[in-house]
Tab-separated table of C-alpha atoms and ligand atoms in Angstrom:
chain	number	residue	atom	x	y	z
A	1	MET	CA	112.568	63.021	-94.680
A	2	SER	CA	111.966	64.603	-91.313
A	3	THR	CA	113.933	62.262	-89.046
A	4	ILE	CA	117.677	61.796	-88.895
A	5	VAL	CA	119.701	59.497	-86.714
A	6	PHE	CA	123.301	60.125	-85.706
A	7	ILE	CA	125.368	56.985	-85.151
A	8	ASP	CA	128.970	56.107	-84.403
A	9	THR	CA	130.036	53.383	-86.808
A	10	ARG	CA	133.726	53.137	-86.081
A	11	GLY	CA	135.106	49.615	-86.026
A	12	ASP	CA	134.892	46.607	-88.280
A	13	LYS	CA	131.213	45.922	-87.887
A	14	LEU	CA	128.176	48.099	-87.334
A	15	PRO	CA	127.645	48.377	-83.563
A	16	LYS	CA	124.414	46.979	-82.137
A	17	ALA	CA	123.588	50.343	-80.536
A	18	ALA	CA	123.693	51.957	-84.005
A	19	LEU	CA	121.336	49.331	-85.423
A	20	GLU	CA	118.961	49.910	-82.501
A	21	ALA	CA	119.016	53.687	-82.990
A	22	VAL	CA	118.267	53.427	-86.724
A	23	THR	CA	115.419	50.997	-85.948
A	24	PHE	CA	114.061	53.369	-83.287
A	25	ALA	CA	114.268	56.393	-85.612
A	26	SER	CA	112.556	54.532	-88.421
A	27	GLN	CA	109.785	53.352	-86.075
A	28	LEU	CA	109.272	56.950	-84.937
A	29	ALA	CA	109.212	58.254	-88.497
A	30	GLY	CA	107.049	55.402	-89.749
A	31	GLY	CA	109.360	55.064	-92.751
A	32	PRO	CA	112.913	55.468	-94.000
A	33	VAL	CA	115.227	57.871	-92.194
A	34	THR	CA	118.586	59.500	-92.926
A	35	ALA	CA	121.495	58.172	-90.885
A	36	VAL	CA	124.478	60.462	-90.264
A	37	THR	CA	127.863	59.056	-89.408
A	38	PHE	CA	131.583	59.726	-89.766
A	39	GLY	CA	134.982	58.150	-90.178
A	40	PRO	CA	136.237	55.277	-92.298
A	41	ALA	CA	132.977	53.388	-91.858
A	42	GLN	CA	132.264	50.516	-94.237
A	43	GLY	CA	129.188	48.480	-95.164
A	44	LEU	CA	126.812	51.338	-94.377
A	45	GLU	CA	124.394	50.245	-97.123
A	46	ALA	CA	123.364	47.430	-94.770
A	47	LEU	CA	121.640	49.996	-92.496
A	48	GLY	CA	118.749	49.763	-94.950
A	49	ALA	CA	117.760	46.606	-93.075
A	50	GLN	CA	117.011	48.755	-90.006
A	51	GLY	CA	115.155	51.447	-91.954
A	52	ALA	CA	117.799	53.878	-93.219
A	53	GLY	CA	116.964	55.167	-96.705
A	54	LYS	CA	120.146	57.183	-96.939
A	55	VAL	CA	123.389	57.368	-95.000
A	56	VAL	CA	125.439	60.580	-94.986
A	57	VAL	CA	129.027	59.925	-93.998
A	58	ALA	CA	131.628	62.592	-93.191
A	59	ARG	CA	135.205	61.495	-93.720
A	60	GLY	CA	138.098	63.004	-91.809
A	61	VAL	CA	136.127	64.121	-88.750
A	62	ASN	CA	137.692	63.309	-85.429
A	63	ALA	CA	135.470	61.008	-83.369
A	64	LEU	CA	136.499	62.845	-80.191
A	65	ASP	CA	135.605	66.295	-81.492
A	66	GLY	CA	132.058	66.784	-80.216
A	67	GLN	CA	131.885	70.301	-81.669
A	68	GLN	CA	132.594	69.216	-85.233
A	69	LEU	CA	130.241	66.262	-84.910
A	70	THR	CA	127.572	68.683	-83.681
A	71	LYS	CA	128.111	70.842	-86.767
A	72	LEU	CA	127.803	67.756	-88.927
A	73	VAL	CA	124.503	66.701	-87.357
A	74	THR	CA	122.975	70.197	-87.323
A	75	SER	CA	123.894	70.872	-90.939
A	76	VAL	CA	122.364	67.572	-92.104
A	77	ALA	CA	119.314	68.221	-89.896
A	78	GLU	CA	118.866	71.659	-91.470
A	79	ALA	CA	119.428	70.400	-95.007
A	80	GLU	CA	116.843	67.669	-94.474
A	81	GLY	CA	114.422	69.892	-92.536
A	82	ALA	CA	114.522	67.291	-89.752
A	83	LYS	CA	112.120	67.700	-86.848
A	84	THR	CA	113.395	64.642	-84.972
A	85	ILE	CA	117.047	63.837	-84.335
A	86	VAL	CA	117.891	60.510	-82.712
A	87	CYS	CA	121.285	59.819	-81.114
A	88	VAL	CA	122.637	56.934	-79.072
A	89	HIS	CA	123.008	57.587	-75.339
A	90	ASP	CA	126.684	56.597	-75.390
A	91	GLY	CA	129.893	58.627	-75.099
A	92	THR	CA	129.673	60.080	-78.608
A	93	GLY	CA	125.919	60.684	-78.458
A	94	LYS	CA	126.195	62.408	-75.078
A	95	ALA	CA	128.778	64.799	-76.526
A	96	VAL	CA	126.534	65.665	-79.456
A	97	ALA	CA	122.825	65.429	-78.513
A	98	PRO	CA	122.653	68.332	-76.004
A	99	ARG	CA	124.681	70.591	-78.287
A	100	VAL	CA	122.453	69.804	-81.258
A	101	ALA	CA	119.361	70.462	-79.127
A	102	ALA	CA	120.763	73.830	-78.020
A	103	ARG	CA	121.635	74.868	-81.565
A	104	LEU	CA	118.296	73.829	-83.028
A	105	LYS	CA	116.301	75.079	-80.011
A	106	ALA	CA	114.845	71.594	-79.744
A	107	ALA	CA	113.416	69.642	-76.804
A	108	HIS	CA	115.993	67.150	-75.570
A	109	VAL	CA	115.348	63.808	-73.909
A	110	PRO	CA	118.518	61.982	-72.874
A	111	GLY	CA	118.358	58.229	-72.319
A	112	ALA	CA	114.950	57.428	-73.819
A	113	ILE	CA	114.010	53.792	-73.297
A	114	ALA	CA	110.883	53.574	-75.434
A	115	ALA	CA	109.208	55.318	-78.352
A	116	PRO	CA	107.121	58.383	-77.436
A	117	GLU	CA	103.485	57.759	-76.544
A	118	ASP	CA	100.988	60.622	-76.622
A	119	GLY	CA	103.910	63.032	-76.960
A	120	LYS	CA	105.603	61.693	-73.815
A	121	VAL	CA	108.940	59.892	-73.752
A	122	LYS	CA	109.879	57.342	-71.113
A	123	ARG	CA	113.377	57.659	-69.660
A	124	ASN	CA	115.308	56.390	-66.675
A	125	VAL	CA	116.006	58.747	-63.795
A	126	PHE	CA	117.918	58.386	-60.500
A	127	SER	CA	120.378	55.958	-62.081
A	128	GLY	CA	117.585	53.661	-63.255
A	129	LYS	CA	115.819	53.562	-59.865
A	130	ALA	CA	112.752	55.251	-61.347
A	131	GLN	CA	111.265	56.134	-64.703
A	132	ALA	CA	109.895	59.464	-65.844
A	133	TRP	CA	107.558	60.344	-68.700
A	134	VAL	CA	108.779	63.565	-70.272
A	135	GLU	CA	106.457	65.746	-72.306
A	136	LEU	CA	107.923	67.316	-75.418
A	137	ARG	CA	106.646	70.823	-75.985
A	138	SER	CA	108.861	71.822	-78.856
A	139	ASP	CA	108.275	71.339	-82.543
A	140	ARG	CA	111.778	69.906	-82.844
A	141	ARG	CA	113.101	67.129	-80.640
A	142	VAL	CA	116.399	65.412	-79.944
A	143	LEU	CA	116.105	61.973	-78.374
A	144	SER	CA	119.050	59.869	-77.338
A	145	LEU	CA	118.236	56.185	-77.054
A	146	MET	CA	119.617	54.105	-74.199
A	147	PRO	CA	121.491	51.135	-75.713
A	148	ASN	CA	119.795	47.741	-75.401
A	149	SER	CA	116.317	49.255	-75.026
A	150	ILE	CA	114.847	47.870	-78.228
A	151	ALA	CA	115.655	44.991	-80.585
A	152	PRO	CA	117.206	46.022	-83.923
A	153	ALA	CA	115.001	45.332	-86.959
A	154	ASN	CA	116.266	42.821	-89.450
A	155	GLY	CA	114.345	43.784	-92.548
A	156	GLU	CA	115.250	44.051	-96.188
A	157	GLY	CA	116.581	47.006	-98.077
A	158	THR	CA	119.785	48.798	-98.872
A	159	ALA	CA	120.559	52.393	-97.986
A	160	THR	CA	122.223	54.757	-100.426
A	161	VAL	CA	125.471	56.173	-99.089
A	162	GLU	CA	126.459	59.816	-99.679
A	163	GLU	CA	129.656	61.565	-98.690
A	164	PHE	CA	129.071	64.713	-96.615
A	165	SER	CA	130.301	67.660	-98.656
A	166	GLY	CA	129.462	70.597	-96.361
A	167	ASP	CA	131.951	72.766	-94.531
A	168	LEU	CA	132.532	71.885	-90.884
A	169	GLY	CA	135.096	74.625	-90.332
A	170	ALA	CA	138.414	74.168	-88.606
A	171	ALA	CA	138.603	71.742	-85.691
A	172	ARG	CA	138.925	73.471	-82.304
A	173	VAL	CA	140.507	70.522	-80.551
A	174	THR	CA	143.540	68.473	-81.427
A	175	VAL	CA	143.717	64.878	-80.281
A	176	LYS	CA	147.359	64.201	-79.449
A	177	GLU	CA	147.160	60.583	-78.501
A	178	VAL	CA	144.568	57.839	-78.120
A	179	ARG	CA	145.211	54.887	-75.849
A	180	LYS	CA	142.887	51.947	-76.309
A	181	ALA	CA	141.414	50.793	-73.017
A	182	GLY	CA	141.304	47.102	-73.906
A	183	ALA	CA	141.188	44.624	-76.714
A	184	GLY	CA	138.097	42.680	-75.619
A	185	ILE	CA	134.401	43.357	-76.201
A	186	PRO	CA	133.623	46.975	-75.171
A	187	LEU	CA	131.587	46.895	-71.962
A	188	PRO	CA	128.640	49.002	-73.156
A	189	GLU	CA	128.187	46.689	-76.144
A	190	ALA	CA	128.527	43.359	-74.383
A	191	GLU	CA	125.487	41.061	-74.292
A	192	ILE	CA	126.942	39.212	-71.318
A	193	VAL	CA	129.140	40.706	-68.584
A	194	VAL	CA	131.074	38.741	-65.965
A	195	SER	CA	131.980	41.019	-63.076
A	196	GLY	CA	134.106	40.578	-59.958
A	197	GLY	CA	134.192	42.400	-56.632
A	198	ARG	CA	136.327	42.591	-53.541
A	199	GLY	CA	135.223	39.046	-52.679
A	200	MET	CA	137.721	37.840	-55.323
A	201	LYS	CA	140.445	38.736	-52.782
A	202	GLY	CA	143.079	39.982	-55.228
A	203	PRO	CA	144.060	40.512	-58.878
A	204	GLU	CA	145.826	37.153	-58.985
A	205	HIS	CA	142.416	35.444	-58.746
A	206	TRP	CA	140.914	36.980	-61.884
A	207	GLY	CA	141.846	34.002	-64.097
A	208	PRO	CA	138.522	32.175	-63.588
A	209	ILE	CA	136.523	35.378	-64.220
A	210	GLU	CA	138.380	35.911	-67.493
A	211	GLU	CA	137.989	32.266	-68.433
A	212	LEU	CA	134.241	32.305	-67.765
A	213	ALA	CA	133.933	35.517	-69.799
A	214	GLN	CA	135.906	33.987	-72.636
A	215	VAL	CA	133.757	30.816	-72.725
A	216	LEU	CA	130.538	32.879	-72.666
A	217	GLY	CA	131.776	35.486	-75.170
A	218	ALA	CA	131.349	38.092	-72.421
A	219	ALA	CA	133.093	41.290	-71.347
A	220	THR	CA	134.642	41.580	-67.888
A	221	ALA	CA	133.731	44.258	-65.344
A	222	CYS	CA	134.386	45.013	-61.684
A	223	SER	CA	133.189	46.988	-58.680
A	224	ARG	CA	134.717	50.345	-57.867
A	225	PRO	CA	137.025	49.292	-54.990
A	226	VAL	CA	138.523	46.672	-57.282
A	227	ALA	CA	139.468	49.366	-59.794
A	228	ASP	CA	140.532	51.772	-57.016
A	229	MET	CA	142.922	49.142	-55.662
A	230	ASP	CA	144.316	48.637	-59.168
A	231	TRP	CA	143.263	45.003	-59.267
A	232	ARG	CA	141.517	45.804	-62.550
A	233	PRO	CA	141.660	48.755	-64.981
A	234	HIS	CA	139.311	51.662	-64.342
A	235	HIS	CA	137.448	51.262	-67.611
A	236	GLU	CA	135.983	48.027	-66.182
A	237	HIS	CA	134.435	49.773	-63.182
A	238	VAL	CA	130.645	49.744	-63.379
A	239	GLY	CA	128.188	51.678	-61.277
A	240	GLN	CA	127.066	55.172	-60.448
A	241	THR	CA	130.549	56.610	-60.905
A	242	GLY	CA	131.639	54.102	-63.542
A	243	VAL	CA	130.154	52.714	-66.727
A	244	ALA	CA	126.390	52.140	-66.786
A	245	ILE	CA	125.521	48.982	-68.680
A	246	ARG	CA	122.392	47.105	-69.762
A	247	PRO	CA	123.554	43.690	-70.944
A	248	ASN	CA	121.215	40.754	-71.443
A	249	CYS	CA	122.992	38.987	-68.613
A	250	TYR	CA	125.121	40.382	-65.746
A	251	ILE	CA	126.974	37.863	-63.587
A	252	ALA	CA	128.206	39.417	-60.315
A	253	ILE	CA	130.804	37.438	-58.385
A	254	GLY	CA	131.882	38.443	-54.883
A	255	ILE	CA	130.113	41.813	-55.142
A	256	SER	CA	127.926	42.953	-52.232
A	257	GLY	CA	125.416	44.899	-54.326
A	258	ALA	CA	125.816	48.380	-52.847
A	259	ILE	CA	123.347	50.920	-54.195
A	260	GLN	CA	126.102	52.757	-56.097
A	261	HIS	CA	127.072	49.528	-57.860
A	262	LEU	CA	123.465	48.600	-58.650
A	263	ALA	CA	122.912	52.043	-60.192
A	264	GLY	CA	125.092	51.017	-63.128
A	265	VAL	CA	123.852	47.473	-63.650
A	266	ASN	CA	120.251	47.223	-62.484
A	267	GLN	CA	118.929	47.690	-66.019
A	268	SER	CA	120.481	44.358	-67.058
A	269	LYS	CA	117.854	41.955	-68.402
A	270	VAL	CA	118.987	39.056	-66.178
A	271	ILE	CA	121.174	39.347	-63.077
A	272	ALA	CA	122.947	36.326	-61.595
A	273	VAL	CA	124.787	36.691	-58.293
A	274	ILE	CA	127.394	34.480	-56.649
A	275	ASN	CA	128.095	35.434	-53.047
A	276	LYS	CA	128.991	33.441	-49.964
A	277	ASP	CA	126.847	35.660	-47.744
A	278	PRO	CA	123.134	34.790	-48.097
A	279	GLU	CA	122.317	38.256	-46.694
A	280	ALA	CA	124.272	40.112	-49.409
A	281	PRO	CA	121.998	42.902	-50.723
A	282	PHE	CA	122.699	41.915	-54.336
A	283	PHE	CA	120.441	38.856	-53.961
A	284	LYS	CA	117.430	41.197	-53.679
A	285	ALA	CA	118.144	42.507	-57.185
A	286	ALA	CA	119.058	39.100	-58.634
A	287	ASP	CA	117.059	36.860	-60.933
A	288	TYR	CA	119.342	33.927	-60.074
A	289	GLY	CA	121.563	33.535	-57.039
A	290	ILE	CA	124.138	31.047	-55.867
A	291	VAL	CA	125.071	31.199	-52.191
A	292	GLY	CA	128.579	29.820	-52.154
A	293	ASP	CA	132.295	30.442	-52.239
A	294	ALA	CA	133.263	31.926	-55.607
A	295	PHE	CA	136.438	29.858	-55.641
A	296	GLU	CA	134.389	26.662	-55.491
A	297	VAL	CA	131.485	27.778	-57.687
A	298	LEU	CA	133.487	29.347	-60.545
A	299	PRO	CA	135.341	26.185	-61.712
A	300	LYS	CA	132.021	24.299	-61.823
A	301	LEU	CA	130.357	27.136	-63.718
A	302	ILE	CA	133.204	27.280	-66.239
A	303	GLU	CA	133.006	23.522	-66.751
A	304	ALA	CA	129.222	23.690	-67.255
A	305	ALA	CA	129.555	26.640	-69.662
A	306	LYS	CA	132.198	24.779	-71.692
A	307	LYS	CA	129.967	21.696	-71.871
A	308	LEU	CA	127.014	23.808	-72.989
A	309	ARG	CA	129.133	25.495	-75.664
A	310	SER	CA	130.469	22.194	-76.989
A	311	GLU	CA	126.920	20.814	-77.254
A	312	ALA	CA	125.546	23.932	-78.983
B	401	FAD	C1	129.768	58.379	-53.984
B	401	FAD	C2	130.046	56.913	-54.145
B	401	FAD	C3	130.056	56.379	-55.417
B	401	FAD	C4	130.305	55.016	-55.607
B	401	FAD	N1	130.280	54.493	-56.869
B	401	FAD	C5	130.458	53.176	-57.028
B	401	FAD	C6	130.379	52.597	-58.319
B	401	FAD	O1	130.188	53.270	-59.333
B	401	FAD	N2	130.541	51.260	-58.432
B	401	FAD	C7	130.775	50.450	-57.354
B	401	FAD	O2	130.919	49.234	-57.541
B	401	FAD	N3	130.854	50.987	-56.133
B	401	FAD	C8	130.713	52.304	-55.951
B	401	FAD	N4	130.824	52.838	-54.695
B	401	FAD	C9	131.251	51.947	-53.596
B	401	FAD	C10	130.103	51.126	-53.035
B	401	FAD	O3	129.424	51.863	-52.045
B	401	FAD	C11	130.636	49.810	-52.433
B	401	FAD	O4	131.570	50.134	-51.435
B	401	FAD	C12	131.280	48.899	-53.428
B	401	FAD	O5	130.401	48.666	-54.529
B	401	FAD	C13	131.613	47.570	-52.769
B	401	FAD	O6	132.355	46.779	-53.639
B	401	FAD	P1	132.337	45.207	-53.505
B	401	FAD	O7	130.935	44.726	-53.499
B	401	FAD	O8	133.270	44.671	-54.528
B	401	FAD	O9	133.049	44.965	-52.104
B	401	FAD	P2	132.446	44.586	-50.672
B	401	FAD	O10	131.391	45.511	-50.242
B	401	FAD	O11	133.623	44.404	-49.804
B	401	FAD	O12	131.745	43.187	-50.925
B	401	FAD	C14	132.424	41.996	-51.200
B	401	FAD	C15	131.375	40.890	-51.287
B	401	FAD	O13	132.044	39.689	-51.625
B	401	FAD	C16	131.474	38.643	-50.856
B	401	FAD	N5	132.496	37.611	-50.737
B	401	FAD	C17	133.638	37.634	-49.995
B	401	FAD	N6	134.360	36.516	-50.214
B	401	FAD	C18	133.648	35.782	-51.112
B	401	FAD	C19	133.856	34.514	-51.708
B	401	FAD	N7	134.962	33.776	-51.450
B	401	FAD	N8	132.932	34.045	-52.559
B	401	FAD	C20	131.797	34.768	-52.833
B	401	FAD	N9	131.547	35.971	-52.287
B	401	FAD	C21	132.461	36.454	-51.439
B	401	FAD	C22	131.090	39.265	-49.540
B	401	FAD	O14	130.066	38.521	-48.925
B	401	FAD	C23	130.634	40.648	-49.967
B	401	FAD	O15	129.235	40.668	-50.226
B	401	FAD	C24	130.572	54.188	-54.485
B	401	FAD	C25	130.540	54.740	-53.211
B	401	FAD	C26	130.301	56.085	-53.039
B	401	FAD	C27	130.261	56.652	-51.652
């Protein structure tokens, strides 16, 4: 096999971004690929449905140790004679893909959003404001796939699972403590995101945003000033200097739509904006807009969402 795909499969179920990356790798290879992962991952056989023929899993590797993960990926790539290495363009993938590319002297395309065509890979640049087609001139290539760029395949098949038995050497970093940012749906994985800005007036008004998110099965997010003022935790801050997301639906409430905010959300499939100012710049980027006071609109929206859910 000449294509491997590195995925992070921590957690109870296989993350959507991992399923997308395996699908992408298998489409590129035109057949089964080898997936490489780590940790106490379970149910990895199921990756056969996305095109993995084999899954190599390394136990006991720290998920925050990018250097050891790089060794893992490069040693599997070398053992398999892989010419193409696919990663996910998320925190773990970003820590690994450039290092793997440097070690293997491979071309590296971060944040690919489509399969290569005529040797060129499409990727977002300028925070999603433009797209570039990058030509790959190296025999070996490392592509990291932007989450939510392609639909995961849902085929048949079961992958064989092998334990990684190579030597990764001693870890160079020690993780002393890990504090979980939140218990809800992780922002980068959320299909729907309900987000609030300074127009919500204060942290005491976040109840309706959380309720709407809960009814829709969504994650919550916020603009940067909201996090800076400690109305919401920093891990919810989206935008140029925060998390960049691409959900199927982004609902922005009381957010003006400054360019730095849009940079992190403008790749969302559908954008809905609630703002009392009809001139708010966000409306230009919106698919749906409600001009109105969030404190009047939100209760009606929650009621409608509840009704829709109960009828579904
Ligand atoms: C280098 C740099 C990086 C930055 N990075 C980021 C970033 O990553 N993310 C980010 O978000 N920002 C970022 N910013 C800040 C950005 O420029 C904006 O200042 C910020 O996004 C504005 O946040 P906001 O829309 O919540 O607040 P405001 O600009 O104050 O907008 C509030 C909006 O709420 C509306 N509103 C008020 N009351 C109501 C109501 N009752 N009902 C409905 N609507 C109402 C108003 O009409 C207004 O449009 C950055 C800035 C700089 C300089």
